[in-house]
Amino acid sequence: FSPSNTYLWTVTGGTISGSNTESTVTVIWGATGSGFVGLALTTATPCTHNPSVLITINGNPSAMFNVPPPVCANQPMNFTAIGSGLTYSWDFGDPASGTSNTSTGQFATHYFQTGVIGCGTKQFSVSLTATNSNGCTASVTHNVTITQIPDVTLITPGLAKPFTLCS
């Protein structure tokens, strides 16, 4: 880099973000395939260099999973990432579960903690990140519903608080 140099970048298969006359550029790549980056560099001597590089544009993976039906707290909820040939990283959005809050692999099982006994439900945001062999990533997040564990404490003999039975 020298302040007296001039630069003229050209790109096929993508778009230069900002000016094409700076010493460095950022390229937003388009569709999967190939592209070229070229540079017309003129130095103070004056000497012109015109290097170009063939670029392989790799596609992004697809991160997808089906949302399982609701389950009761402390019961297993099974997840399956849709796809193959990728690596997967799960975040269950359940920090109360400690180190069990994350998992890897196409198939994952998690036991959600609602922290409260009752008749309600709680939603958790489950995120999946898929990574392909080129290091490209994609993520998706879905909410899952967990039913609280019913409170079956008897108030007086013969009377019980109403609760929702988990099956």
Tab-separated table of C-alpha atoms in Angstrom:
chain	number	residue	atom	x	y	z
A	1	PHE	CA	0.000	0.000	0.000
A	2	SER	CA	1.276	3.446	-0.908
A	3	PRO	CA	-0.664	6.735	-0.921
A	4	SER	CA	0.611	7.448	-4.431
A	5	ASN	CA	-0.831	4.196	-5.853
A	6	THR	CA	-4.176	4.142	-7.623
A	7	TYR	CA	-6.541	1.196	-7.469
A	8	LEU	CA	-9.397	0.079	-9.667
A	9	TRP	CA	-11.123	-3.134	-8.570
A	10	THR	CA	-13.457	-5.172	-10.785
A	11	VAL	CA	-15.637	-8.090	-9.696
A	12	THR	CA	-17.798	-10.651	-11.483
A	13	GLY	CA	-20.144	-12.887	-9.497
A	14	GLY	CA	-20.577	-10.324	-6.737
A	15	THR	CA	-20.892	-6.639	-5.907
A	16	ILE	CA	-18.313	-4.323	-4.375
A	17	SER	CA	-19.650	-2.688	-1.220
A	18	GLY	CA	-18.475	0.916	-1.241
A	19	SER	CA	-15.820	2.395	-3.489
A	20	ASN	CA	-13.881	0.315	-6.033
A	21	THR	CA	-10.929	2.737	-5.921
A	22	GLU	CA	-9.682	2.076	-2.365
A	23	SER	CA	-6.680	-0.095	-1.452
A	24	THR	CA	-9.067	-2.748	-0.042
A	25	VAL	CA	-12.658	-3.604	-0.888
A	26	THR	CA	-15.475	-5.672	0.553
A	27	VAL	CA	-17.319	-7.944	-1.866
A	28	ILE	CA	-20.872	-9.199	-1.380
A	29	TRP	CA	-20.898	-12.483	-3.286
A	30	GLY	CA	-23.896	-13.634	-5.294
A	31	ALA	CA	-25.075	-17.100	-6.229
A	32	THR	CA	-23.069	-20.273	-5.842
A	33	GLY	CA	-20.538	-20.750	-8.635
A	34	SER	CA	-17.408	-18.895	-9.573
A	35	GLY	CA	-16.386	-15.280	-9.900
A	36	PHE	CA	-13.351	-13.123	-10.512
A	37	VAL	CA	-11.667	-10.323	-8.640
A	38	GLY	CA	-9.437	-8.063	-10.673
A	39	LEU	CA	-7.258	-5.122	-9.704
A	40	ALA	CA	-5.674	-2.464	-11.886
A	41	LEU	CA	-2.888	-1.138	-9.666
A	42	THR	CA	-0.880	1.831	-10.877
A	43	THR	CA	2.228	2.703	-8.885
A	44	ALA	CA	4.151	5.974	-8.673
A	45	THR	CA	6.907	4.761	-11.063
A	46	PRO	CA	4.391	4.537	-13.140
A	47	CYS	CA	3.874	0.841	-13.513
A	48	THR	CA	0.558	-0.936	-13.898
A	49	HIS	CA	-0.233	-4.407	-12.542
A	50	ASN	CA	-3.424	-6.231	-13.443
A	51	PRO	CA	-3.700	-9.355	-11.290
A	52	SER	CA	-6.974	-11.278	-11.172
A	53	VAL	CA	-8.090	-14.208	-9.055
A	54	LEU	CA	-10.701	-16.876	-9.712
A	55	ILE	CA	-13.020	-17.176	-6.698
A	56	THR	CA	-15.200	-20.174	-5.838
A	57	ILE	CA	-18.486	-19.017	-4.312
A	58	ASN	CA	-19.759	-21.699	-1.945
A	59	GLY	CA	-23.435	-21.980	-1.106
A	60	ASN	CA	-24.817	-21.521	2.379
A	61	PRO	CA	-26.283	-24.534	4.160
A	62	SER	CA	-29.923	-24.702	5.140
A	63	ALA	CA	-30.796	-24.860	8.843
A	64	MET	CA	-34.187	-26.493	9.400
A	65	PHE	CA	-35.943	-28.550	12.053
A	66	ASN	CA	-39.529	-29.486	12.794
A	67	VAL	CA	-41.042	-28.191	16.029
A	68	PRO	CA	-41.976	-31.147	18.264
A	69	PRO	CA	-45.375	-31.189	19.984
A	70	PRO	CA	-45.515	-29.846	23.565
A	71	VAL	CA	-44.286	-32.060	26.406
A	72	CYS	CA	-44.296	-31.752	30.191
A	73	ALA	CA	-41.343	-30.260	32.022
A	74	ASN	CA	-38.564	-32.737	32.783
A	75	GLN	CA	-39.751	-35.015	29.956
A	76	PRO	CA	-37.614	-35.592	26.840
A	77	MET	CA	-38.232	-33.452	23.767
A	78	ASN	CA	-36.586	-34.873	20.653
A	79	PHE	CA	-35.265	-32.700	17.830
A	80	THR	CA	-34.114	-33.660	14.342
A	81	ALA	CA	-32.248	-31.334	12.009
A	82	ILE	CA	-33.434	-31.695	8.423
A	83	GLY	CA	-30.584	-32.269	5.986
A	84	SER	CA	-27.361	-34.213	5.673
A	85	GLY	CA	-23.644	-33.631	5.249
A	86	LEU	CA	-23.619	-30.754	7.745
A	87	THR	CA	-22.569	-30.279	11.345
A	88	TYR	CA	-25.198	-29.036	13.767
A	89	SER	CA	-25.145	-27.000	16.969
A	90	TRP	CA	-28.232	-26.651	19.170
A	91	ASP	CA	-29.057	-24.001	21.798
A	92	PHE	CA	-32.245	-24.879	23.694
A	93	GLY	CA	-32.780	-21.436	25.263
A	94	ASP	CA	-32.958	-23.093	28.697
A	95	PRO	CA	-30.085	-21.737	30.804
A	96	ALA	CA	-31.564	-23.371	33.942
A	97	SER	CA	-30.495	-26.728	32.458
A	98	GLY	CA	-26.820	-25.730	32.778
A	99	THR	CA	-24.391	-27.504	30.467
A	100	SER	CA	-27.299	-29.478	28.978
A	101	ASN	CA	-28.542	-26.258	27.336
A	102	THR	CA	-26.498	-27.004	24.197
A	103	SER	CA	-25.924	-30.052	22.054
A	104	THR	CA	-24.347	-31.074	18.761
A	105	GLY	CA	-25.395	-33.533	16.092
A	106	GLN	CA	-28.335	-33.990	13.760
A	107	PHE	CA	-30.435	-35.574	16.530
A	108	ALA	CA	-30.804	-33.965	19.957
A	109	THR	CA	-32.861	-34.579	23.079
A	110	HIS	CA	-33.466	-32.005	25.787
A	111	TYR	CA	-35.258	-32.005	29.151
A	112	PHE	CA	-36.664	-28.493	29.654
A	113	GLN	CA	-36.870	-26.970	33.130
A	114	THR	CA	-39.850	-24.678	33.785
A	115	GLY	CA	-38.840	-24.008	37.381
A	116	VAL	CA	-42.468	-23.735	38.486
A	117	ILE	CA	-45.125	-26.259	39.419
A	118	GLY	CA	-48.553	-25.344	38.078
A	119	CYS	CA	-51.001	-25.640	35.260
A	120	GLY	CA	-49.445	-23.271	32.758
A	121	THR	CA	-47.031	-23.485	29.870
A	122	LYS	CA	-43.696	-21.878	29.121
A	123	GLN	CA	-42.091	-21.201	25.767
A	124	PHE	CA	-38.411	-21.662	24.982
A	125	SER	CA	-36.572	-20.389	21.883
A	126	VAL	CA	-34.597	-23.269	20.372
A	127	SER	CA	-31.871	-22.333	17.877
A	128	LEU	CA	-30.119	-24.584	15.376
A	129	THR	CA	-26.936	-23.600	13.528
A	130	ALA	CA	-25.895	-25.702	10.521
A	131	THR	CA	-22.333	-25.549	9.164
A	132	ASN	CA	-21.161	-26.993	5.847
A	133	SER	CA	-17.699	-28.317	4.979
A	134	ASN	CA	-16.628	-24.851	3.754
A	135	GLY	CA	-17.394	-23.248	7.121
A	136	CYS	CA	-20.504	-21.460	5.861
A	137	THR	CA	-23.296	-21.272	8.455
A	138	ALA	CA	-27.046	-20.737	8.645
A	139	SER	CA	-29.281	-20.530	11.712
A	140	VAL	CA	-32.970	-20.877	12.523
A	141	THR	CA	-34.923	-20.384	15.761
A	142	HIS	CA	-38.335	-21.805	16.706
A	143	ASN	CA	-40.346	-21.577	19.914
A	144	VAL	CA	-41.329	-24.783	21.700
A	145	THR	CA	-43.978	-25.103	24.399
A	146	ILE	CA	-43.435	-26.945	27.671
A	147	THR	CA	-46.243	-27.733	30.101
A	148	GLN	CA	-45.492	-27.163	33.771
A	149	ILE	CA	-45.499	-30.095	36.172
A	150	PRO	CA	-48.956	-30.274	37.807
A	151	ASP	CA	-49.278	-29.358	41.474
A	152	VAL	CA	-50.980	-32.261	43.182
A	153	THR	CA	-50.680	-30.997	46.757
A	154	LEU	CA	-53.867	-31.764	48.692
A	155	ILE	CA	-55.410	-28.788	50.465
A	156	THR	CA	-57.698	-30.785	52.736
A	157	PRO	CA	-58.675	-34.414	52.624
A	158	GLY	CA	-60.779	-35.068	49.570
A	159	LEU	CA	-59.989	-31.724	47.892
A	160	ALA	CA	-57.199	-31.039	45.455
A	161	LYS	CA	-56.111	-28.025	43.505
A	162	PRO	CA	-57.133	-28.260	39.849
A	163	PHE	CA	-54.307	-29.227	37.541
A	164	THR	CA	-53.673	-30.257	33.964
A	165	LEU	CA	-52.697	-33.893	33.620
A	166	CYS	CA	-49.544	-34.346	31.547
A	167	SER	CA	-49.522	-37.417	29.395
